[in-house]
mmCIF file of C-alpha atoms (C1' of nucleotides) in Angstrom:
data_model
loop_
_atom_site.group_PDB
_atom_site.id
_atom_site.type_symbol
_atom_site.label_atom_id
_atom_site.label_comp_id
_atom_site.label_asym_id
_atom_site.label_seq_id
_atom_site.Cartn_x
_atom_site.Cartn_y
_atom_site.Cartn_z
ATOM 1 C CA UNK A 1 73.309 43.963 54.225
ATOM 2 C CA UNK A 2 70.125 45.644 53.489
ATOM 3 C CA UNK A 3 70.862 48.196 51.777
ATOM 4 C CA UNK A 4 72.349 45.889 49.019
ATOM 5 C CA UNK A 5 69.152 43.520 49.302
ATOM 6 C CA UNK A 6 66.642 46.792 48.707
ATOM 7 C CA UNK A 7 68.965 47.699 45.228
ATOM 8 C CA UNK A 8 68.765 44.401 44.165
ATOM 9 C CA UNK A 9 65.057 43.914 44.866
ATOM 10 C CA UNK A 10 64.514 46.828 42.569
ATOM 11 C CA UNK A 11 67.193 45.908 40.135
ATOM 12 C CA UNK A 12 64.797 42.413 39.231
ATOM 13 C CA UNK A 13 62.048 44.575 39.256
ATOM 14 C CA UNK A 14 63.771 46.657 36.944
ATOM 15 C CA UNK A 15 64.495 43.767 34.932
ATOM 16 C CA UNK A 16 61.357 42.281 34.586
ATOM 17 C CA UNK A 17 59.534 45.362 33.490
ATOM 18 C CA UNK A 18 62.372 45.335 30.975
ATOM 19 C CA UNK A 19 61.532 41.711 29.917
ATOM 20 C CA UNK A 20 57.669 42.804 29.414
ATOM 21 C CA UNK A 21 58.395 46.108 27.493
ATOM 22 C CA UNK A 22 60.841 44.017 24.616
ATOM 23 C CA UNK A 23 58.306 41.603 24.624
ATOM 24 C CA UNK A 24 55.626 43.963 23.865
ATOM 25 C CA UNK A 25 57.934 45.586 21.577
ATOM 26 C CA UNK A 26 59.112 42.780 19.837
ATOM 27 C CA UNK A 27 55.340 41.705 19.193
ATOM 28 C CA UNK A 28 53.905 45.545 18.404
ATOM 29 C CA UNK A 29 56.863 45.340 15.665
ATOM 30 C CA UNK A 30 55.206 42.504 14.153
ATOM 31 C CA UNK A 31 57.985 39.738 15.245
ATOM 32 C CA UNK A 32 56.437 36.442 16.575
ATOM 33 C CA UNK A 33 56.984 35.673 20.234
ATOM 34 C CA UNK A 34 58.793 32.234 20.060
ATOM 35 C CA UNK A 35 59.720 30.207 23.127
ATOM 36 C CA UNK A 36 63.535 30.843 21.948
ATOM 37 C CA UNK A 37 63.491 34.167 22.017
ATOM 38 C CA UNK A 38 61.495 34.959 25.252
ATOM 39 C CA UNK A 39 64.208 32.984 26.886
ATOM 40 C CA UNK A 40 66.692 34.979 24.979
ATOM 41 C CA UNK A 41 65.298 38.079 26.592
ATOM 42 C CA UNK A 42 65.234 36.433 29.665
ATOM 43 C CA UNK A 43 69.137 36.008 29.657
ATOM 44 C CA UNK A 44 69.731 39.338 28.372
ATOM 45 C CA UNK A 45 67.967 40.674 30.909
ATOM 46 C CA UNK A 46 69.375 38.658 33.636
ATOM 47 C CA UNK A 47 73.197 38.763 32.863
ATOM 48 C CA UNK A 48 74.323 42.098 34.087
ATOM 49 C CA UNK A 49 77.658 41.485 32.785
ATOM 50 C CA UNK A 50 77.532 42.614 29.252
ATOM 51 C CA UNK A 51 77.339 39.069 28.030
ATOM 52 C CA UNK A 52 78.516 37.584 24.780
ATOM 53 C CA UNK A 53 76.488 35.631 22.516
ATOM 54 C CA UNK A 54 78.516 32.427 23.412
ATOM 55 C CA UNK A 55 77.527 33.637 27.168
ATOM 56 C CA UNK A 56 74.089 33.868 26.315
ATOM 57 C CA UNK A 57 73.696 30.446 24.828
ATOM 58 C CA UNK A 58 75.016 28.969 27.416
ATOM 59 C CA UNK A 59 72.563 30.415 29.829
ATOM 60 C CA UNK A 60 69.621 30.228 27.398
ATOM 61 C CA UNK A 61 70.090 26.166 26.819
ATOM 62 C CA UNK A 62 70.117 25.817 30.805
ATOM 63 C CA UNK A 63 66.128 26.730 30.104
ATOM 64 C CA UNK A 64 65.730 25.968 26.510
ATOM 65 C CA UNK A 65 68.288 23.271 25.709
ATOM 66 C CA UNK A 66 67.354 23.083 22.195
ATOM 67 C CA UNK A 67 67.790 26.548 21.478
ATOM 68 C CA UNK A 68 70.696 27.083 19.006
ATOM 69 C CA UNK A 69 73.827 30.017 18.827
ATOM 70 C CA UNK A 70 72.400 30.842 15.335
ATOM 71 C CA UNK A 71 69.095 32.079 16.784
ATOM 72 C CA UNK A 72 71.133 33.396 19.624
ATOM 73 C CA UNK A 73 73.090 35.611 16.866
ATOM 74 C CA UNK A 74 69.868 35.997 15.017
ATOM 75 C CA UNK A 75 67.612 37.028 18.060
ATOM 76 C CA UNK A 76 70.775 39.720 19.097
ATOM 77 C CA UNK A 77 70.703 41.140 15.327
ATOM 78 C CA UNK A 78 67.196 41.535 15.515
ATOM 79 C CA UNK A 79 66.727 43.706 18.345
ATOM 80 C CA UNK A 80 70.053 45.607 17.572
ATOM 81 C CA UNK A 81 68.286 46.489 14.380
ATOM 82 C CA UNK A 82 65.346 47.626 16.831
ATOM 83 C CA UNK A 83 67.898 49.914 19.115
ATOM 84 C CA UNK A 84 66.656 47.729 22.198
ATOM 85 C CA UNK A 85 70.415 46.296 22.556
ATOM 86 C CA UNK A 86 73.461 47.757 22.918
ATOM 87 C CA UNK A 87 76.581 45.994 20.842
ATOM 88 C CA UNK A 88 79.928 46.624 21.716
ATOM 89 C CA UNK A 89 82.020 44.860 19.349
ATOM 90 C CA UNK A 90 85.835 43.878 19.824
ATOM 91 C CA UNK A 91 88.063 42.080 16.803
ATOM 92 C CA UNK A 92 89.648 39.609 19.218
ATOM 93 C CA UNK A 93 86.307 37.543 18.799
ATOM 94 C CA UNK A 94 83.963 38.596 21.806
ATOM 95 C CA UNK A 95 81.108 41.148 20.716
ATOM 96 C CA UNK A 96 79.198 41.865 24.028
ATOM 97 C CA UNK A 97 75.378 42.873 24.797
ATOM 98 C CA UNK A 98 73.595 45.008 26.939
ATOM 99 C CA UNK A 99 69.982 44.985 26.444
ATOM 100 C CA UNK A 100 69.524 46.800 29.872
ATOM 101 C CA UNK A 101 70.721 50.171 28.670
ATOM 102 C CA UNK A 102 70.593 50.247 24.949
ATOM 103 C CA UNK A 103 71.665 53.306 24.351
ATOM 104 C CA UNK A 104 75.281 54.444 24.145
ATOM 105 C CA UNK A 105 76.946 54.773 27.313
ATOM 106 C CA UNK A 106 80.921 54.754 29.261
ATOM 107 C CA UNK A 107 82.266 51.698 30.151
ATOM 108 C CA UNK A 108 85.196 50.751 31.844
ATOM 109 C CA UNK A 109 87.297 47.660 31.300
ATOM 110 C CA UNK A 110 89.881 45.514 33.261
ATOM 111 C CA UNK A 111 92.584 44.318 30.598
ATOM 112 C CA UNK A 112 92.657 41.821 33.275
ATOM 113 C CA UNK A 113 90.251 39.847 34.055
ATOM 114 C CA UNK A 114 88.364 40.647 31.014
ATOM 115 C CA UNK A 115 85.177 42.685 33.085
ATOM 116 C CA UNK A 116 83.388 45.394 31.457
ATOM 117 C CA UNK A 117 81.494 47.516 33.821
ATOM 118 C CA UNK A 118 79.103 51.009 33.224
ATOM 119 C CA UNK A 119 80.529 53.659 34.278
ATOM 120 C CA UNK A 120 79.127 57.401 35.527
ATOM 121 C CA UNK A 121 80.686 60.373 33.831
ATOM 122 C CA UNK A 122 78.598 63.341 32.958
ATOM 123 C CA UNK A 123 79.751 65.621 30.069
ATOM 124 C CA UNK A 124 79.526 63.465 27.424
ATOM 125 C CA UNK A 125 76.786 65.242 25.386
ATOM 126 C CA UNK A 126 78.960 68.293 25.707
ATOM 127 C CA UNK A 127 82.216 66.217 24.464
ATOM 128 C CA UNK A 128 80.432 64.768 21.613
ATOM 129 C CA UNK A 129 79.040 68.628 20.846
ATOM 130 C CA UNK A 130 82.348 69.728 20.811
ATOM 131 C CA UNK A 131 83.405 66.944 18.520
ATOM 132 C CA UNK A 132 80.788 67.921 16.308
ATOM 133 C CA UNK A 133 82.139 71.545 16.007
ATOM 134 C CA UNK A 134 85.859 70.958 15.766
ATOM 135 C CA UNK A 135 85.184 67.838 12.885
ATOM 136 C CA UNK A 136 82.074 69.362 10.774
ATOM 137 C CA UNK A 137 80.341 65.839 11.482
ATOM 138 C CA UNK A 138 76.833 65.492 12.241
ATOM 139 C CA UNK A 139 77.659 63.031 15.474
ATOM 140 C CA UNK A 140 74.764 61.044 16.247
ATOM 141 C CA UNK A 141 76.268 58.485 18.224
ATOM 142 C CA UNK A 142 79.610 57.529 20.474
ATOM 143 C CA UNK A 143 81.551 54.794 22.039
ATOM 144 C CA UNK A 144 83.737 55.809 25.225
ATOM 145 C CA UNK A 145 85.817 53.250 26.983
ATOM 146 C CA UNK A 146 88.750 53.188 29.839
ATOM 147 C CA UNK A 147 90.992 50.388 30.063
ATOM 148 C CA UNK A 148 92.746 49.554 33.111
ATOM 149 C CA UNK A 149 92.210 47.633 36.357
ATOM 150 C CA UNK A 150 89.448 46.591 38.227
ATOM 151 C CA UNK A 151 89.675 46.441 41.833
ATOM 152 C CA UNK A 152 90.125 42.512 42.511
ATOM 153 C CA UNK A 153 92.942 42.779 40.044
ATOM 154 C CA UNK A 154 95.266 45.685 41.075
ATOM 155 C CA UNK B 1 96.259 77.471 -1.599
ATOM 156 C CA UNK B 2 99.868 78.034 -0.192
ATOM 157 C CA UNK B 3 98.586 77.408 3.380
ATOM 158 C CA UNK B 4 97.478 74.139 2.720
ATOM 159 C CA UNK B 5 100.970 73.763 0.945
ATOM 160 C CA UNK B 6 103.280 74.616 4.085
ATOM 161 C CA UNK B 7 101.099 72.126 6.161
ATOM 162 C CA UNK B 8 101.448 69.594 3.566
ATOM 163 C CA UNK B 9 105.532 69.956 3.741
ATOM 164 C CA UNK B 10 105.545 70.409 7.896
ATOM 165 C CA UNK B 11 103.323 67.023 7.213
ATOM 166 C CA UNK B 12 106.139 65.559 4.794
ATOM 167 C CA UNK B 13 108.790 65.956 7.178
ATOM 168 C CA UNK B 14 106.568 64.584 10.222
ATOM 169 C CA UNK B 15 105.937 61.951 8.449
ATOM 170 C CA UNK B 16 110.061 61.328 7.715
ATOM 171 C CA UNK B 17 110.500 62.056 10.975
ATOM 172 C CA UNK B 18 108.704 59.402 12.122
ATOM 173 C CA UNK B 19 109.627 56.555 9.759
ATOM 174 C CA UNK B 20 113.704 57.278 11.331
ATOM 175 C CA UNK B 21 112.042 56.897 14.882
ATOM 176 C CA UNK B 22 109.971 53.807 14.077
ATOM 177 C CA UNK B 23 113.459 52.425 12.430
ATOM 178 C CA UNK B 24 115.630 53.376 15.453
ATOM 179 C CA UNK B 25 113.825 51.941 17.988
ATOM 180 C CA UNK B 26 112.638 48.722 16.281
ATOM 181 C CA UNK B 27 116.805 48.582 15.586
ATOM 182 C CA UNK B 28 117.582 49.576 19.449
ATOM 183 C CA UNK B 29 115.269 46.742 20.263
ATOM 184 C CA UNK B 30 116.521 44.117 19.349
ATOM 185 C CA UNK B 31 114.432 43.556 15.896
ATOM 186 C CA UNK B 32 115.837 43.536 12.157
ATOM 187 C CA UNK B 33 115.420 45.965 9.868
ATOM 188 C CA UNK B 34 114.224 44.237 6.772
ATOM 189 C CA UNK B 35 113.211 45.894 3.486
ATOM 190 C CA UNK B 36 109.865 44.408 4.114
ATOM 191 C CA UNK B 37 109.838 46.098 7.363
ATOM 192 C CA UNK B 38 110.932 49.177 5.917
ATOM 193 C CA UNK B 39 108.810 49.140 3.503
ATOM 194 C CA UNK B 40 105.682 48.554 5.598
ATOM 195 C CA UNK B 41 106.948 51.323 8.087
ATOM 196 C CA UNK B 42 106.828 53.999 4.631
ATOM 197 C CA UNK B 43 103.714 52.602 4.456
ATOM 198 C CA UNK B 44 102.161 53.157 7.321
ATOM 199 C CA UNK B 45 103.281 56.580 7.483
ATOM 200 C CA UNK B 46 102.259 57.520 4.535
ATOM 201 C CA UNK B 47 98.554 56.489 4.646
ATOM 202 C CA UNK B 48 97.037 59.238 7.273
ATOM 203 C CA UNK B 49 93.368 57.751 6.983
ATOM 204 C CA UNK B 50 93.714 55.020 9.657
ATOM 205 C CA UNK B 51 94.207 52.094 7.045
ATOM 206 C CA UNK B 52 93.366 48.560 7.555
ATOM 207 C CA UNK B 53 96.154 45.415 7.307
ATOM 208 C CA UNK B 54 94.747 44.560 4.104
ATOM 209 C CA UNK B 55 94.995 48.295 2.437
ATOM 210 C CA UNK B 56 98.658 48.740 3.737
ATOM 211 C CA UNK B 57 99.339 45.256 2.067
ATOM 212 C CA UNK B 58 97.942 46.964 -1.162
ATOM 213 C CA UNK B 59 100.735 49.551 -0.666
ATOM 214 C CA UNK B 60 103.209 48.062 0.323
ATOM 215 C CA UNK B 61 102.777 45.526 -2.433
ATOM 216 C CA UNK B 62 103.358 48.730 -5.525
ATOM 217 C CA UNK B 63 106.753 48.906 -3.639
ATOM 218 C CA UNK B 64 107.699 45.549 -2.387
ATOM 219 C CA UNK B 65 105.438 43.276 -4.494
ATOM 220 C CA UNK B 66 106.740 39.966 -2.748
ATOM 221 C CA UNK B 67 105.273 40.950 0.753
ATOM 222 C CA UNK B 68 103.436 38.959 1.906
ATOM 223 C CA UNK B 69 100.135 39.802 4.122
ATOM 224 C CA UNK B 70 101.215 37.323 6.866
ATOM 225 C CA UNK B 71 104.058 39.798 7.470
ATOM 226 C CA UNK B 72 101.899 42.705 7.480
ATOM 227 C CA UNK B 73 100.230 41.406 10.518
ATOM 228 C CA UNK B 74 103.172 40.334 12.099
ATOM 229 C CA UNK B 75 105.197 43.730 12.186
ATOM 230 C CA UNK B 76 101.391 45.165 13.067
ATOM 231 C CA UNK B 77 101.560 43.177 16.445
ATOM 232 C CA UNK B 78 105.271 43.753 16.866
ATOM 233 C CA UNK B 79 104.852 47.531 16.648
ATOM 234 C CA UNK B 80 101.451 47.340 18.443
ATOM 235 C CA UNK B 81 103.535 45.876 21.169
ATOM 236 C CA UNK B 82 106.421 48.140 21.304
ATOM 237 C CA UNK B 83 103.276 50.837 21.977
ATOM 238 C CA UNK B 84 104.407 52.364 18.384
ATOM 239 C CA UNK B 85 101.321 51.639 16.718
ATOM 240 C CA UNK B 86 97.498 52.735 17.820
ATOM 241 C CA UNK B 87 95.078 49.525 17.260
ATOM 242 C CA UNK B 88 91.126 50.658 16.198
ATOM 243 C CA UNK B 89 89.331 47.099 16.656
ATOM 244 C CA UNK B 90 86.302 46.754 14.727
ATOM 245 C CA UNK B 91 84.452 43.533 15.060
ATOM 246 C CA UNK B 92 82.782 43.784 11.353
ATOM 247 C CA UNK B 93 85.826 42.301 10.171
ATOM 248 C CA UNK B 94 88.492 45.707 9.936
ATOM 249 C CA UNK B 95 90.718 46.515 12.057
ATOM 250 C CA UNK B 96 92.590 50.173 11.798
ATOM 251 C CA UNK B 97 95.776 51.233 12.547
ATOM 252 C CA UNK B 98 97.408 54.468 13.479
ATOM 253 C CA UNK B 99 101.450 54.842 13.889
ATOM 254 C CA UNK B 100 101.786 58.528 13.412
ATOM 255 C CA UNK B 101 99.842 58.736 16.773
ATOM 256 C CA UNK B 102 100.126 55.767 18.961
ATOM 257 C CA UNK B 103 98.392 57.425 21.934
ATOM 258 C CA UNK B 104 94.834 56.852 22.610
ATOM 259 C CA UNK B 105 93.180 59.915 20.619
ATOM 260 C CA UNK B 106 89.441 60.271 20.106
ATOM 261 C CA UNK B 107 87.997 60.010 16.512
ATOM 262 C CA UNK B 108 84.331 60.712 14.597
ATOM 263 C CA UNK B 109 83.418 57.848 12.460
ATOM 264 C CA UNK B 110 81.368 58.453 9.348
ATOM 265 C CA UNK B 111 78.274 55.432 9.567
ATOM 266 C CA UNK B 112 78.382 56.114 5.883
ATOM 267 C CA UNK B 113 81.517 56.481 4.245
ATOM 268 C CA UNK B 114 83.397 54.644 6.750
ATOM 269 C CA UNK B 115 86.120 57.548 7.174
ATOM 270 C CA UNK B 116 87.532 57.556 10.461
ATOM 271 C CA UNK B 117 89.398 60.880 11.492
ATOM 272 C CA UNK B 118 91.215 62.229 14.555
ATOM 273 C CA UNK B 119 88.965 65.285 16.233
ATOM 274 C CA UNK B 120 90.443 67.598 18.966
ATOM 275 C CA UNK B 121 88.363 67.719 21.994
ATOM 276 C CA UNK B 122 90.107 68.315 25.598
ATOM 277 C CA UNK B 123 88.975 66.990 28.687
ATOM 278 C CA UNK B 124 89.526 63.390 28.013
ATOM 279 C CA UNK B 125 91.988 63.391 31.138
ATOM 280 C CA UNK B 126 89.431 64.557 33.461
ATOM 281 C CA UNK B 127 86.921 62.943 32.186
ATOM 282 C CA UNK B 128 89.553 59.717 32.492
ATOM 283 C CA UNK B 129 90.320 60.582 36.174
ATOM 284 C CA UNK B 130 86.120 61.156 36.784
ATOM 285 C CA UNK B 131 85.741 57.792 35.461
ATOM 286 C CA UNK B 132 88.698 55.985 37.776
ATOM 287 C CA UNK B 133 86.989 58.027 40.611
ATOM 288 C CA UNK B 134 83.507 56.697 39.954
ATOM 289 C CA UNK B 135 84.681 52.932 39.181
ATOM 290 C CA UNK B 136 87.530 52.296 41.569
ATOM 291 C CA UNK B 137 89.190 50.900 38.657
ATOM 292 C CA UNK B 138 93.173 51.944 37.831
ATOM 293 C CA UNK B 139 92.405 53.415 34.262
ATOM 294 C CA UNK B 140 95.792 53.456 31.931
ATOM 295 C CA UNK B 141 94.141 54.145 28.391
ATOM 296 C CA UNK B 142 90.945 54.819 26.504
ATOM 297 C CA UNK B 143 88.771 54.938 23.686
ATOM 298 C CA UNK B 144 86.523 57.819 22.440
ATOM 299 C CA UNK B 145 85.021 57.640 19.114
ATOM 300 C CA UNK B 146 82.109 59.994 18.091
ATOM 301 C CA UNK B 147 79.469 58.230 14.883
ATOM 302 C CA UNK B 148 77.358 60.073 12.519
ATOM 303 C CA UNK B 149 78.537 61.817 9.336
ATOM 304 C CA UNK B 150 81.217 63.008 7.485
ATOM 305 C CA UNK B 151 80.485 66.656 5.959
ATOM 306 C CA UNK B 152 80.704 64.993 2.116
ATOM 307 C CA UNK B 153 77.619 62.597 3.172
ATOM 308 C CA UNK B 154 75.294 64.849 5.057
ATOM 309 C "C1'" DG C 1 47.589 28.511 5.853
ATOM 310 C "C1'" DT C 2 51.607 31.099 5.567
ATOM 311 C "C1'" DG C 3 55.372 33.918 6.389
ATOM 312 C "C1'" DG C 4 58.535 34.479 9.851
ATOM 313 C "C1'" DG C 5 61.578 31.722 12.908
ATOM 314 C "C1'" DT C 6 64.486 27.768 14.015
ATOM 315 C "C1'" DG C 7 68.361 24.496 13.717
ATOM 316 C "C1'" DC C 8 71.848 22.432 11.409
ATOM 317 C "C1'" DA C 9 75.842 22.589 8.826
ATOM 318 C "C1'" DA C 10 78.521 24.935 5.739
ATOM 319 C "C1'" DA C 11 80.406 29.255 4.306
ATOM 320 C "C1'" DG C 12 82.609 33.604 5.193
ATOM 321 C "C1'" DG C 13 86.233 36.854 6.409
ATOM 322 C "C1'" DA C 14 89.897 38.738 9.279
ATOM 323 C "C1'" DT C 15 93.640 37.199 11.830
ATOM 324 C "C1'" DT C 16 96.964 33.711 13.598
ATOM 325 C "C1'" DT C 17 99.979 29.883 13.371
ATOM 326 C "C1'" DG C 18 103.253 25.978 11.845
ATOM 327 C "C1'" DC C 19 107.017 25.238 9.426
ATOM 328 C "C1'" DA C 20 110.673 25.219 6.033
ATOM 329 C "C1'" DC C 21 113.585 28.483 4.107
ATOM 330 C "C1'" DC C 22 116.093 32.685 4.171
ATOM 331 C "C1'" DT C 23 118.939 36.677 5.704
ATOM 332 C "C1'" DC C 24 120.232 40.374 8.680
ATOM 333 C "C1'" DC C 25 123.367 41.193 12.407
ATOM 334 C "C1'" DG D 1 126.548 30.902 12.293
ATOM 335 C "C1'" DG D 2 122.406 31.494 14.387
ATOM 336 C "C1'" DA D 3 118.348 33.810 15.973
ATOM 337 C "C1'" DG D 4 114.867 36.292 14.077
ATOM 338 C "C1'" DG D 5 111.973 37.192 9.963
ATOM 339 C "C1'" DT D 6 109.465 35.758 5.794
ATOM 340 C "C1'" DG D 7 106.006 33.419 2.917
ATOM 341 C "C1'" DC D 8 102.896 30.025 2.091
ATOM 342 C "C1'" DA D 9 99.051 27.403 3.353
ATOM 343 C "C1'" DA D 10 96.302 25.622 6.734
ATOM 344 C "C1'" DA D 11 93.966 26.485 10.918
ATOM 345 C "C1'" DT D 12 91.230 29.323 14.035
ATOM 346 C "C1'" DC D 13 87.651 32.056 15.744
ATOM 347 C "C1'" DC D 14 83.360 34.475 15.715
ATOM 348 C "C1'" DT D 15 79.635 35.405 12.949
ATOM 349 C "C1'" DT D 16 76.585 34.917 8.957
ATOM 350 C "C1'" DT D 17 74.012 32.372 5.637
ATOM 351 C "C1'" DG D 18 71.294 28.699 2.909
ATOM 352 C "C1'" DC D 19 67.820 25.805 3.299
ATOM 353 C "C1'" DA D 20 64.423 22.429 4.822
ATOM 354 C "C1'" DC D 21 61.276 22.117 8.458
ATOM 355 C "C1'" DC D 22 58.251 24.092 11.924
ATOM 356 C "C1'" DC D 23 54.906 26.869 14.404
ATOM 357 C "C1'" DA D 24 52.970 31.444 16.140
ATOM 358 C "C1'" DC D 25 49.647 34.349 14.463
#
DNA sequence: GTGGGTGCAAAGGATTTGCACCTCC
DNA sequence: GGAGGTGCAAATCCTTTGCACCCAC
């Protein structure tokens, strides 16, 4: 039971420090620091789960009730534009957030239950450089997702 | 020139090739083989650059002009869930589709142009079974797509 | 003070659905 | 003949947008 308690000691840790550097960015970019949005950040930060916006209104209004899903949207877009949020977008209607780890990483996804977890797999740069050679594209950027099972649903 | 020729005609024949196994097993399946059906089945065969529902409407419509885009859709999901057709979601409002190779492939996306094309880089399984190691989840399926751009808009 | 941000409601766009009619098997 | 397919229009869902009001700087 410890062990656990230490990683998630550090993990809020890690998430405050998080909170303070978008604020700082957000402000430093000349974007006004608005009671809405530093709850925003708040939820972002807190929800681990890769969160949709519908998610994150939710949690935002238990704090900010008047807070609306079109500043929610508008807040997301903002920082996406700012590369401090990762978007993972799906057509079935649920575009998901991490502003945790912004930049591109593996997931893996229970077809489920609907969970969408990181995942640790090293040789992606040297995938993606071998993309580059056998297409001719300049790759910048990548999206890299299993689909399967999670362990409370197999 | 000729090279480009002979892989055009291997392509041609593929490409029948297909459109008699796509008709065979919607047939041995249970489903009707409607000229609509057939017609959207050329279509999708013939377009190689990962069309959308609405441009395969467009083309199916010079042939079969009273198609309607309702039906599009609805052999889409029939095929998608005989496994005979490869779904690219997109949540900006365009979905892709792929039935000349309805297995999970990776592609590079062009951030400019929009092209999406199929690349050839190996690994993906271990990479897969690295990921199902690392997660604990039962992985069945994937998706790897590479952004940047195209060689036309560098 | 003022320009960016907010909230509401309406618009937007891709996809799905209900239903009457049709037609392939 | 009957189940499955089609076409139309309306509905659905997430997301974006227009605009009047507000407030952080």
């Amino acid at each position: 039971m410890s062990e656990p308690h230490v990683i998630e000691s550090q993990s809020i840790e890690q998430r405050r420090r998080r909170v303070a550097e978008l604020t700082e960015r957000l402000a430093s970019s000349g974007h006004r620091l608005t009671p809405q949005r530093l709850f925003i950040l708040e939820a972002l930060v807190a929800d681990t789960s890769h969160p949709t916006a519908e998610e994150l209104f939710a949690r935002v209004r238990q704090t900010c009730p008047t807070t609306s899903l079109a500043t929610v949207y508008k807040t997301l877009e903002t920082l996406r534009q700012m590369g401090e949020v990762l978007e993972l977008e799906f057509s079935d209607g649920s575009n998901h957030y991490d502003a945790l780890r912004p930049a591109a990483h593996p997931h893996v996804i229970c077809e489920q239950c609907g969970r969408i977890e990181d995942v640790e797999v090293d040789g992606i740069s040297r995938l993606q450089a071998h993309a580059m050679q056998a297409s001719g594209y300049q790759l910048q950027s990548h999206r890299i997702e299993f689909y399967g099972l999670c362990q409370s649903c197999q």
